[in-house]
Amino acid sequence: MNRGSEEGNEGTSKRIQVRFVTKLNAPYKVPPTAIAIPADLTRFGLSSVVNGLLQAADADHEPEPFDFLIDGELVRMSLEQFLLAKGISAERILEIEYARVVAPRKEEDPSLHDDWVSAVDGSSSRFFLTGCYDGSGRVWKGAGLCTHILDGHCDAVTSVCIINPEGVETVTLATASKDRTLRLWKLNVEEDTNYPMRTMAFKILRGHKASVQSVAALSSGEMVCSGSWDSTINLWKTNDFSTEDDLVSKKRKVGGQVEESQLEGEAFTTLVGHTQCVSSVVWPQRESIYSASWDHSIRKWDVETGKNLSDLFCGKVLNCLDIGGEGSALIAAGGSDAVLRIWDPRKPGTSAPVFQFASHTSWISACKWHDNSSFHLLSASYDGKVMLWDLRTAWPLSVIESHSDKVLCADWWKSDSVISGGADSKLCISSEIPVQ
C-alpha cells in the first residue's frame, strides 16, 4: 500500500534534490549526480529508486532492500517527515547514504542437540562451540557437522568459551556447568578423524559453591574468570602443568581402562561484592573484568587488587553483558524487563543508559557486539527472537525467528552469521548478513 501510494503521488508531491552516496563497492555504486525524487518516499521507495539506478547500469542487478542514513541517522519515516523532525532544510541538495539491509539472506539447516542449547561461542572463524543441558559441549565446523563431543560434566553446561580462537593447531576451550565446576579442554580441530570424536578435559576447576553461570577468558589465554550462583567471581589459570594452585593429578578409570590424567585446579583469586547470582562475566582488558548480576548491578573489577572500581545499577535483574561498540568501551546488558540497555562509562557524572531498546517481550538471555562495527549488536530473548540492532535507530534492523521456544544464547560467527541456541534443542545459523 505504502509503495503504491508513493508511486501514485510522484507527479504531484513535493520533490527534493538528493545525491545518493555509499561506502559499498561496485556493483552497488550509483552515479554521484543529484536527482529529484518525491519527498514522501520512505526507505522502501528509496530502495526502489536506488535499485532502478543500479539496474540502469547493470541489467542483471537483482533488486534488494537498502537502508538509508542522513547525517549519520537511519531513516525510519518518510523523507519529508525526517527532514521536518530534524530541522534539515529541503532547499539544499540532500546527501543520502545507503547500505545493504543488515538481515540474513539464508537460514542453514538447524543442528540438533539432545537437550536445551544453553551456550554458544562463535569467536573462531574455523568452528563454533556449544553447551547443552545434556552435560556435553560440542564443537561444530558448520551446520550439522559436529567434530568433537566434550564429555565429563554431570549437569547442564551453562557457558562456553574458546580461549585461543585462532590457535594454529591446538585450541583450548572452557566449559562451565551447574555441577559447580569448570573444565578445560585441548583439541586439534584440524585433525582428520572419525567424527564426532569424544574427548575428556585435561583440567577440572573446583571451588564454586553453586552453579557456575558464566566463563570468560583473558585474550592471552593464560587465565579465565567465572561467575556463579554463589555470588562470587573466581579467577583460574589455564596451564596444562601442575603448579602450587593445582591439586594432584587424577586418573580416571572407564571400563577398567586407565585414561589420561586430569589436573584439578583451584582459583587463585576470588572477587567478592555481588549479593546475588553473577550471571555474566567478560574480560576485555588484562587489568579489568566486568560482571553482571541478579543484584541489579554491573561492576568493574581491578584484576590486580581485586577491588570493585565502579558500579552501574539499573533496578532490574541482569542476565547478560558484553563490552564493545565505539572504542570497545560501551557496556550492553539485558535482563528481566526485556530492555536492552547501553551505557557509555566515558561520559562523566551520569549512570543513565545512553541507549535503550525495548522491542523484546520477555527476558533477554544474550547480547553481543559485532567485532567489526561500532554500531551493531544482537540480542536474544525468551520471547523466541534474536534481534539485530544499530545504535543509529531505535527499531531493530532485523528480527530472526528461527526458534520455536526460548532463545537461550546467541553470538556472531565469521562476521556475517548469527548462531543461536534454544529450548527447542536447536542450534540455528542465520547467514549472509552484510554488516559494514
Short mmCIF file of C-alpha atoms in Angstrom, two decimals:
data_model
loop_
_atom_site.label_atom_id
_atom_site.label_comp_id
_atom_site.label_asym_id
_atom_site.label_seq_id
_atom_site.Cartn_x
_atom_site.Cartn_y
_atom_site.Cartn_z
CA MET A 1 0.00 0.00 0.00
CA ASN A 2 2.71 2.50 1.00
CA ARG A 3 4.79 1.76 -2.05
CA GLY A 4 1.80 2.13 -4.34
CA SER A 5 0.76 5.44 -2.80
CA GLU A 6 4.30 6.73 -3.18
CA GLU A 7 4.28 5.87 -6.86
CA GLY A 8 0.79 7.29 -7.35
CA ASN A 9 1.72 10.65 -5.85
CA GLU A 10 5.05 11.11 -7.59
CA GLY A 11 3.65 13.57 -10.12
CA THR A 12 2.02 15.84 -7.54
CA SER A 13 4.02 15.59 -4.31
CA LYS A 14 6.81 17.94 -3.38
CA ARG A 15 10.16 16.93 -4.85
CA ILE A 16 13.62 17.36 -3.34
CA GLN A 17 17.10 17.21 -4.80
CA VAL A 18 19.20 14.30 -3.45
CA ARG A 19 22.54 12.70 -4.09
CA PHE A 20 22.99 9.03 -3.18
CA VAL A 21 26.39 8.03 -1.75
CA THR A 22 27.65 4.73 -0.36
CA LYS A 23 30.64 3.00 1.21
CA LEU A 24 29.72 -0.12 -0.76
CA ASN A 25 31.96 -1.28 -3.57
CA ALA A 26 30.90 -1.90 -7.17
CA PRO A 27 28.44 -3.12 -8.35
CA TYR A 28 26.46 -1.26 -5.65
CA LYS A 29 27.60 2.29 -6.52
CA VAL A 30 25.20 4.64 -8.32
CA PRO A 31 26.24 7.79 -10.26
CA PRO A 32 27.04 10.73 -7.89
CA THR A 33 24.79 13.18 -9.77
CA ALA A 34 21.88 14.88 -8.00
CA ILE A 35 18.34 13.79 -8.91
CA ALA A 36 14.84 14.97 -7.91
CA ILE A 37 12.65 12.49 -6.02
CA PRO A 38 9.29 12.75 -4.21
CA ALA A 39 9.62 14.00 -0.64
CA ASP A 40 7.12 11.47 0.68
CA LEU A 41 9.26 8.41 -0.14
CA THR A 42 10.03 6.04 2.72
CA ARG A 43 13.01 3.68 2.72
CA PHE A 44 11.02 1.23 0.57
CA GLY A 45 10.55 3.86 -2.11
CA LEU A 46 14.15 4.97 -1.76
CA SER A 47 15.25 1.34 -2.27
CA SER A 48 13.21 1.26 -5.49
CA VAL A 49 14.98 4.40 -6.71
CA VAL A 50 18.47 3.01 -5.92
CA ASN A 51 17.66 -0.38 -7.44
CA GLY A 52 16.40 1.41 -10.57
CA LEU A 53 19.66 3.34 -10.87
CA LEU A 54 21.68 0.15 -10.39
CA GLN A 55 19.63 -1.72 -12.98
CA ALA A 56 20.13 1.12 -15.45
CA ALA A 57 23.88 0.47 -15.22
CA ASP A 58 23.60 -3.33 -14.98
CA ALA A 59 20.51 -5.07 -16.36
CA ASP A 60 21.39 -8.22 -14.35
CA HIS A 61 21.24 -6.45 -10.97
CA GLU A 62 18.88 -8.25 -8.59
CA PRO A 63 16.82 -5.74 -6.57
CA GLU A 64 17.37 -5.86 -2.81
CA PRO A 65 16.40 -3.72 0.18
CA PHE A 66 18.65 -0.89 1.35
CA ASP A 67 18.84 1.23 4.47
CA PHE A 68 19.39 4.99 4.30
CA LEU A 69 21.24 7.43 6.54
CA ILE A 70 21.02 11.22 6.67
CA ASP A 71 23.60 12.97 8.86
CA GLY A 72 24.52 9.61 10.40
CA GLU A 73 20.99 8.62 11.44
CA LEU A 74 18.94 5.83 9.92
CA VAL A 75 15.74 6.95 8.20
CA ARG A 76 12.63 5.25 9.60
CA MET A 77 9.92 7.59 8.23
CA SER A 78 9.27 9.48 5.01
CA LEU A 79 11.97 11.89 3.85
CA GLU A 80 9.63 14.84 4.42
CA GLN A 81 8.85 13.76 7.99
CA PHE A 82 12.53 13.08 8.73
CA LEU A 83 13.68 16.49 7.49
CA LEU A 84 10.94 18.22 9.49
CA ALA A 85 11.76 16.27 12.67
CA LYS A 86 15.48 17.03 12.38
CA GLY A 87 15.14 20.62 11.21
CA ILE A 88 17.02 19.95 7.96
CA SER A 89 16.41 22.27 5.02
CA ALA A 90 14.86 20.70 1.91
CA GLU A 91 16.15 23.56 -0.24
CA ARG A 92 19.70 22.26 -0.47
CA ILE A 93 20.89 19.08 -2.22
CA LEU A 94 20.40 16.33 0.37
CA GLU A 95 23.15 13.72 0.65
CA ILE A 96 21.70 10.29 1.46
CA GLU A 97 23.99 7.38 2.29
CA TYR A 98 22.71 3.91 1.50
CA ALA A 99 23.80 0.47 2.73
CA ARG A 100 22.60 -3.08 2.30
CA VAL A 101 19.99 -4.02 4.91
CA VAL A 102 21.53 -5.88 7.84
CA ALA A 103 19.41 -9.04 7.75
CA PRO A 104 20.09 -12.71 6.99
CA ARG A 105 19.85 -13.81 3.38
CA LYS A 106 19.99 -17.52 4.26
CA GLU A 107 18.88 -19.87 7.05
CA GLU A 108 21.02 -23.03 7.44
CA ASP A 109 19.51 -26.35 8.49
CA PRO A 110 19.37 -26.46 12.32
CA SER A 111 21.94 -28.53 14.22
CA LEU A 112 20.00 -30.76 16.61
CA HIS A 113 21.07 -31.40 20.21
CA ASP A 114 19.76 -33.85 22.82
CA ASP A 115 18.52 -31.10 25.16
CA TRP A 116 18.37 -27.32 25.53
CA VAL A 117 21.22 -25.47 23.80
CA SER A 118 22.28 -23.12 26.59
CA ALA A 119 25.60 -21.66 25.44
CA VAL A 120 27.45 -20.78 22.23
CA ASP A 121 30.78 -19.17 21.27
CA GLY A 122 31.44 -18.13 17.67
CA SER A 123 34.74 -16.28 18.20
CA SER A 124 36.71 -18.67 15.96
CA SER A 125 36.28 -18.44 12.19
CA ARG A 126 37.03 -22.16 11.84
CA PHE A 127 34.45 -23.62 14.21
CA PHE A 128 31.95 -22.77 16.94
CA LEU A 129 31.35 -24.26 20.37
CA THR A 130 28.03 -25.07 22.05
CA GLY A 131 26.97 -26.13 25.53
CA CYS A 132 23.91 -28.26 26.22
CA TYR A 133 21.70 -29.25 29.11
CA ASP A 134 22.71 -32.88 28.46
CA GLY A 135 26.02 -32.02 30.17
CA SER A 136 28.14 -32.00 27.00
CA GLY A 137 29.97 -29.41 24.98
CA ARG A 138 30.15 -29.77 21.20
CA VAL A 139 32.49 -28.41 18.54
CA TRP A 140 30.96 -27.73 15.10
CA LYS A 141 32.61 -26.85 11.79
CA GLY A 142 29.30 -25.86 10.26
CA ALA A 143 25.59 -26.64 10.25
CA GLY A 144 25.10 -30.28 11.23
CA LEU A 145 28.85 -31.05 11.28
CA CYS A 146 29.82 -31.91 14.88
CA THR A 147 33.51 -32.81 15.13
CA HIS A 148 34.03 -33.21 18.90
CA ILE A 149 31.88 -34.00 21.94
CA LEU A 150 33.24 -32.79 25.27
CA ASP A 151 32.22 -35.33 27.93
CA GLY A 152 32.60 -35.08 31.69
CA HIS A 153 30.14 -32.66 33.30
CA CYS A 154 27.43 -34.30 35.42
CA ASP A 155 24.90 -31.49 34.97
CA ALA A 156 23.89 -28.90 32.38
CA VAL A 157 26.58 -26.85 30.64
CA THR A 158 25.70 -23.18 31.19
CA SER A 159 28.52 -21.29 29.47
CA VAL A 160 31.33 -22.00 26.98
CA CYS A 161 34.44 -20.12 25.90
CA ILE A 162 37.03 -20.55 23.16
CA ILE A 163 40.21 -19.45 24.94
CA ASN A 164 42.51 -19.08 21.91
CA PRO A 165 40.13 -18.78 18.92
CA GLU A 166 42.80 -18.65 16.23
CA GLY A 167 45.21 -21.18 17.74
CA VAL A 168 47.33 -22.68 14.97
CA GLU A 169 46.92 -26.34 15.85
CA THR A 170 45.70 -26.95 19.38
CA VAL A 171 42.83 -24.84 20.71
CA THR A 172 41.89 -24.54 24.37
CA LEU A 173 38.24 -24.48 25.39
CA ALA A 174 36.45 -23.84 28.69
CA THR A 175 33.02 -25.03 29.81
CA ALA A 176 31.04 -24.08 32.93
CA SER A 177 28.29 -26.14 34.46
CA LYS A 178 25.53 -26.41 37.01
CA ASP A 179 27.72 -29.16 38.57
CA ARG A 180 29.73 -26.28 40.17
CA THR A 181 32.85 -26.95 38.09
CA LEU A 182 34.60 -25.61 35.04
CA ARG A 183 36.52 -27.84 32.68
CA LEU A 184 39.36 -27.05 30.32
CA TRP A 185 39.89 -28.93 27.05
CA LYS A 186 42.61 -29.08 24.42
CA LEU A 187 41.94 -30.41 20.94
CA ASN A 188 43.14 -30.19 17.37
CA VAL A 189 40.19 -29.02 15.31
CA GLU A 190 42.08 -29.67 12.06
CA GLU A 191 42.96 -33.33 12.67
CA ASP A 192 41.37 -35.81 10.30
CA THR A 193 39.47 -38.29 12.44
CA ASN A 194 36.16 -40.07 12.63
CA TYR A 195 33.57 -37.52 13.67
CA PRO A 196 32.28 -36.86 16.21
CA MET A 197 35.27 -37.58 18.44
CA ARG A 198 34.64 -37.84 22.17
CA THR A 199 37.21 -36.18 24.40
CA MET A 200 37.79 -35.53 28.10
CA ALA A 201 39.00 -32.40 29.88
CA PHE A 202 42.67 -32.03 30.82
CA LYS A 203 41.80 -29.92 33.86
CA ILE A 204 38.85 -29.59 36.24
CA LEU A 205 38.44 -26.31 38.13
CA ARG A 206 36.72 -26.65 41.51
CA GLY A 207 35.87 -24.03 44.09
CA HIS A 208 32.45 -22.54 43.43
CA LYS A 209 29.76 -23.48 45.94
CA ALA A 210 26.87 -23.28 43.46
CA SER A 211 26.13 -23.46 39.73
CA VAL A 212 28.71 -21.71 37.52
CA GLN A 213 26.78 -19.39 35.18
CA SER A 214 29.43 -17.75 33.02
CA VAL A 215 33.04 -18.15 31.90
CA ALA A 216 35.27 -15.67 30.05
CA ALA A 217 38.92 -15.76 29.02
CA LEU A 218 41.73 -13.23 29.05
CA SER A 219 42.74 -12.66 25.42
CA SER A 220 46.24 -14.07 26.03
CA GLY A 221 44.60 -17.34 27.09
CA GLU A 222 46.55 -17.82 30.32
CA MET A 223 43.58 -17.21 32.64
CA VAL A 224 39.80 -17.49 32.76
CA CYS A 225 37.25 -15.99 35.13
CA SER A 226 33.87 -17.39 36.15
CA GLY A 227 30.67 -16.08 37.71
CA SER A 228 28.45 -18.23 39.89
CA TRP A 229 25.18 -18.50 41.77
CA ASP A 230 27.35 -18.32 44.92
CA SER A 231 27.67 -14.54 44.13
CA THR A 232 31.45 -14.71 43.57
CA ILE A 233 33.82 -14.40 40.63
CA ASN A 234 36.79 -16.78 40.56
CA LEU A 235 40.00 -16.41 38.55
CA TRP A 236 41.78 -19.53 37.31
CA LYS A 237 44.97 -20.42 35.46
CA THR A 238 44.62 -22.45 32.26
CA ASN A 239 48.07 -24.10 32.27
CA ASP A 240 48.28 -27.81 31.49
CA PHE A 241 51.03 -28.50 34.03
CA SER A 242 50.94 -28.67 37.82
CA THR A 243 51.52 -25.52 39.87
CA GLU A 244 51.05 -24.64 43.53
CA ASP A 245 47.44 -23.75 42.73
CA ASP A 246 46.73 -27.22 41.33
CA LEU A 247 45.82 -30.34 43.23
CA VAL A 248 47.42 -33.68 42.40
CA SER A 249 46.65 -35.13 39.01
CA LYS A 250 43.92 -37.71 38.93
CA LYS A 251 43.45 -40.65 36.59
CA ARG A 252 40.01 -41.78 35.51
CA LYS A 253 39.13 -45.42 35.01
CA VAL A 254 36.47 -46.26 32.46
CA GLY A 255 35.61 -49.92 31.94
CA GLY A 256 38.83 -50.99 33.62
CA GLN A 257 40.94 -48.85 31.27
CA VAL A 258 43.13 -46.15 32.76
CA GLU A 259 42.63 -42.91 30.85
CA GLU A 260 44.77 -39.82 30.61
CA SER A 261 45.48 -37.86 33.80
CA GLN A 262 43.32 -34.89 34.75
CA LEU A 263 44.60 -31.93 36.70
CA GLU A 264 42.39 -30.30 39.30
CA GLY A 265 42.83 -26.55 39.68
CA GLU A 266 41.82 -24.13 42.41
CA ALA A 267 41.02 -20.44 41.99
CA PHE A 268 43.97 -18.12 42.71
CA THR A 269 41.71 -15.08 43.29
CA THR A 270 38.07 -14.62 44.30
CA LEU A 271 36.25 -11.32 43.73
CA VAL A 272 33.57 -10.69 46.34
CA GLY A 273 30.95 -7.94 46.28
CA HIS A 274 27.84 -9.09 44.45
CA THR A 275 24.94 -10.15 46.69
CA GLN A 276 23.15 -12.43 44.23
CA CYS A 277 23.93 -14.68 41.26
CA VAL A 278 26.74 -13.44 38.99
CA SER A 279 25.05 -14.15 35.67
CA SER A 280 27.67 -12.89 33.21
CA VAL A 281 31.37 -12.02 33.13
CA VAL A 282 33.56 -10.51 30.39
CA TRP A 283 37.32 -9.89 30.41
CA PRO A 284 38.03 -7.29 27.69
CA GLN A 285 41.37 -5.96 29.02
CA ARG A 286 44.02 -7.63 31.14
CA GLU A 287 43.52 -5.26 34.07
CA SER A 288 39.69 -5.21 34.15
CA ILE A 289 36.83 -7.68 34.49
CA TYR A 290 33.16 -6.69 34.15
CA SER A 291 30.31 -8.62 35.75
CA ALA A 292 26.51 -8.51 35.71
CA SER A 293 24.33 -9.86 38.48
CA TRP A 294 20.83 -10.60 39.65
CA ASP A 295 21.51 -7.94 42.32
CA HIS A 296 20.75 -5.38 39.53
CA SER A 297 24.36 -4.21 39.21
CA ILE A 298 27.17 -4.17 36.68
CA ARG A 299 30.58 -4.00 38.31
CA LYS A 300 34.07 -3.29 37.03
CA TRP A 301 36.89 -5.02 38.89
CA ASP A 302 40.62 -4.35 39.13
CA VAL A 303 42.21 -7.74 38.48
CA GLU A 304 45.45 -6.98 40.33
CA THR A 305 43.92 -5.66 43.55
CA GLY A 306 40.56 -7.44 43.42
CA LYS A 307 38.81 -4.16 44.17
CA ASN A 308 35.43 -3.11 42.77
CA LEU A 309 36.24 0.02 40.72
CA SER A 310 32.76 1.13 39.62
CA ASP A 311 29.09 0.17 39.75
CA LEU A 312 26.13 0.68 37.46
CA PHE A 313 22.63 -0.05 38.79
CA CYS A 314 19.56 -0.49 36.61
CA GLY A 315 16.93 -1.67 39.09
CA LYS A 316 16.35 -4.97 37.28
CA VAL A 317 17.78 -8.48 37.34
CA LEU A 318 20.61 -8.66 34.78
CA ASN A 319 21.17 -11.78 32.75
CA CYS A 320 23.80 -10.92 30.11
CA LEU A 321 26.62 -8.47 29.47
CA ASP A 322 29.05 -7.51 26.72
CA ILE A 323 31.64 -4.78 26.09
CA GLY A 324 32.16 -3.34 22.60
CA GLY A 325 30.97 -0.65 20.22
CA GLU A 326 32.83 2.63 19.78
CA GLY A 327 36.31 2.39 21.25
CA SER A 328 35.39 -1.06 22.62
CA ALA A 329 34.06 0.92 25.59
CA LEU A 330 30.27 0.63 25.54
CA ILE A 331 28.52 -1.69 28.01
CA ALA A 332 25.48 -3.64 26.78
CA ALA A 333 23.29 -5.58 29.19
CA GLY A 334 19.87 -7.18 29.30
CA GLY A 335 17.70 -8.95 31.82
CA SER A 336 14.27 -9.49 33.28
CA ASP A 337 12.46 -6.40 31.99
CA ALA A 338 13.14 -7.15 28.29
CA VAL A 339 15.02 -3.87 27.74
CA LEU A 340 18.47 -3.92 26.15
CA ARG A 341 20.48 -1.08 27.73
CA ILE A 342 23.72 0.54 26.56
CA TRP A 343 25.97 2.60 28.87
CA ASP A 344 28.98 4.72 27.96
CA PRO A 345 31.24 4.83 31.04
CA ARG A 346 33.36 7.52 29.36
CA LYS A 347 30.59 10.04 29.95
CA PRO A 348 31.32 11.55 33.39
CA GLY A 349 28.72 12.25 36.03
CA THR A 350 25.94 10.01 34.74
CA SER A 351 24.93 6.41 35.29
CA ALA A 352 21.96 6.57 32.93
CA PRO A 353 21.98 4.40 29.77
CA VAL A 354 22.77 6.24 26.53
CA PHE A 355 20.51 3.85 24.56
CA GLN A 356 17.54 1.66 25.49
CA PHE A 357 15.95 -0.82 23.10
CA ALA A 358 12.56 -2.18 24.12
CA SER A 359 11.29 -4.44 21.32
CA HIS A 360 11.61 -7.79 23.13
CA THR A 361 8.64 -9.05 25.16
CA SER A 362 10.42 -11.35 27.62
CA TRP A 363 13.75 -11.85 29.43
CA ILE A 364 16.85 -11.01 27.42
CA SER A 365 19.18 -14.00 27.57
CA ALA A 366 22.14 -12.78 25.47
CA CYS A 367 23.65 -9.66 23.93
CA LYS A 368 26.75 -9.44 21.76
CA TRP A 369 28.56 -6.64 19.95
CA HIS A 370 29.73 -7.17 16.38
CA ASP A 371 33.54 -7.38 16.22
CA ASN A 372 33.95 -5.13 13.18
CA SER A 373 31.28 -2.49 13.72
CA SER A 374 30.88 0.31 16.26
CA PHE A 375 27.11 0.39 15.73
CA HIS A 376 25.85 -3.19 15.52
CA LEU A 377 24.92 -5.72 18.18
CA LEU A 378 22.48 -8.58 18.69
CA SER A 379 20.15 -9.65 21.46
CA ALA A 380 18.36 -12.92 22.18
CA SER A 381 15.30 -13.45 24.34
CA TYR A 382 12.94 -15.91 25.94
CA ASP A 383 10.35 -14.47 23.53
CA GLY A 384 11.91 -16.77 20.90
CA LYS A 385 13.52 -13.99 18.87
CA VAL A 386 17.01 -12.81 18.01
CA MET A 387 17.15 -9.10 17.12
CA LEU A 388 19.86 -7.22 15.24
CA TRP A 389 20.40 -3.60 16.32
CA ASP A 390 22.08 -0.47 15.04
CA LEU A 391 22.72 2.35 17.52
CA ARG A 392 21.56 4.83 14.87
CA THR A 393 17.91 3.78 15.16
CA ALA A 394 15.60 2.70 17.99
CA TRP A 395 14.00 -0.08 15.94
CA PRO A 396 15.57 -3.49 15.28
CA LEU A 397 17.17 -3.87 11.84
CA SER A 398 16.05 -7.48 11.65
CA VAL A 399 14.08 -9.96 13.76
CA ILE A 400 15.21 -13.58 13.40
CA GLU A 401 12.53 -16.11 14.32
CA SER A 402 14.27 -19.44 13.74
CA HIS A 403 13.33 -20.93 17.13
CA SER A 404 10.04 -22.37 18.34
CA ASP A 405 10.85 -21.81 22.03
CA LYS A 406 13.03 -19.62 24.26
CA VAL A 407 16.34 -18.47 22.79
CA LEU A 408 18.96 -19.10 25.47
CA CYS A 409 22.16 -17.97 23.75
CA ALA A 410 23.43 -16.22 20.61
CA ASP A 411 26.66 -14.97 19.06
CA TRP A 412 28.10 -13.68 15.80
CA TRP A 413 30.13 -16.10 13.68
CA LYS A 414 32.52 -15.28 10.81
CA SER A 415 31.28 -11.65 10.97
CA ASP A 416 28.32 -12.36 8.66
CA SER A 417 26.34 -15.04 10.54
CA VAL A 418 24.33 -15.29 13.75
CA ILE A 419 24.34 -18.56 15.69
CA SER A 420 21.70 -19.13 18.36
CA GLY A 421 20.62 -21.95 20.65
CA GLY A 422 17.31 -22.54 22.35
CA ALA A 423 14.96 -24.57 24.48
CA ASP A 424 13.82 -26.26 21.25
CA SER A 425 17.18 -28.15 21.34
CA LYS A 426 18.28 -26.50 18.08
CA LEU A 427 21.35 -24.56 17.10
CA CYS A 428 20.34 -22.24 14.27
CA ILE A 429 22.60 -20.38 11.83
CA SER A 430 21.34 -17.26 10.04
CA SER A 431 23.95 -16.33 7.44
CA GLU A 432 24.91 -13.87 4.71
CA ILE A 433 24.29 -10.80 6.89
CA PRO A 434 26.06 -7.77 5.33
CA VAL A 435 27.39 -5.77 8.29
CA GLN A 436 29.61 -2.89 7.17
#
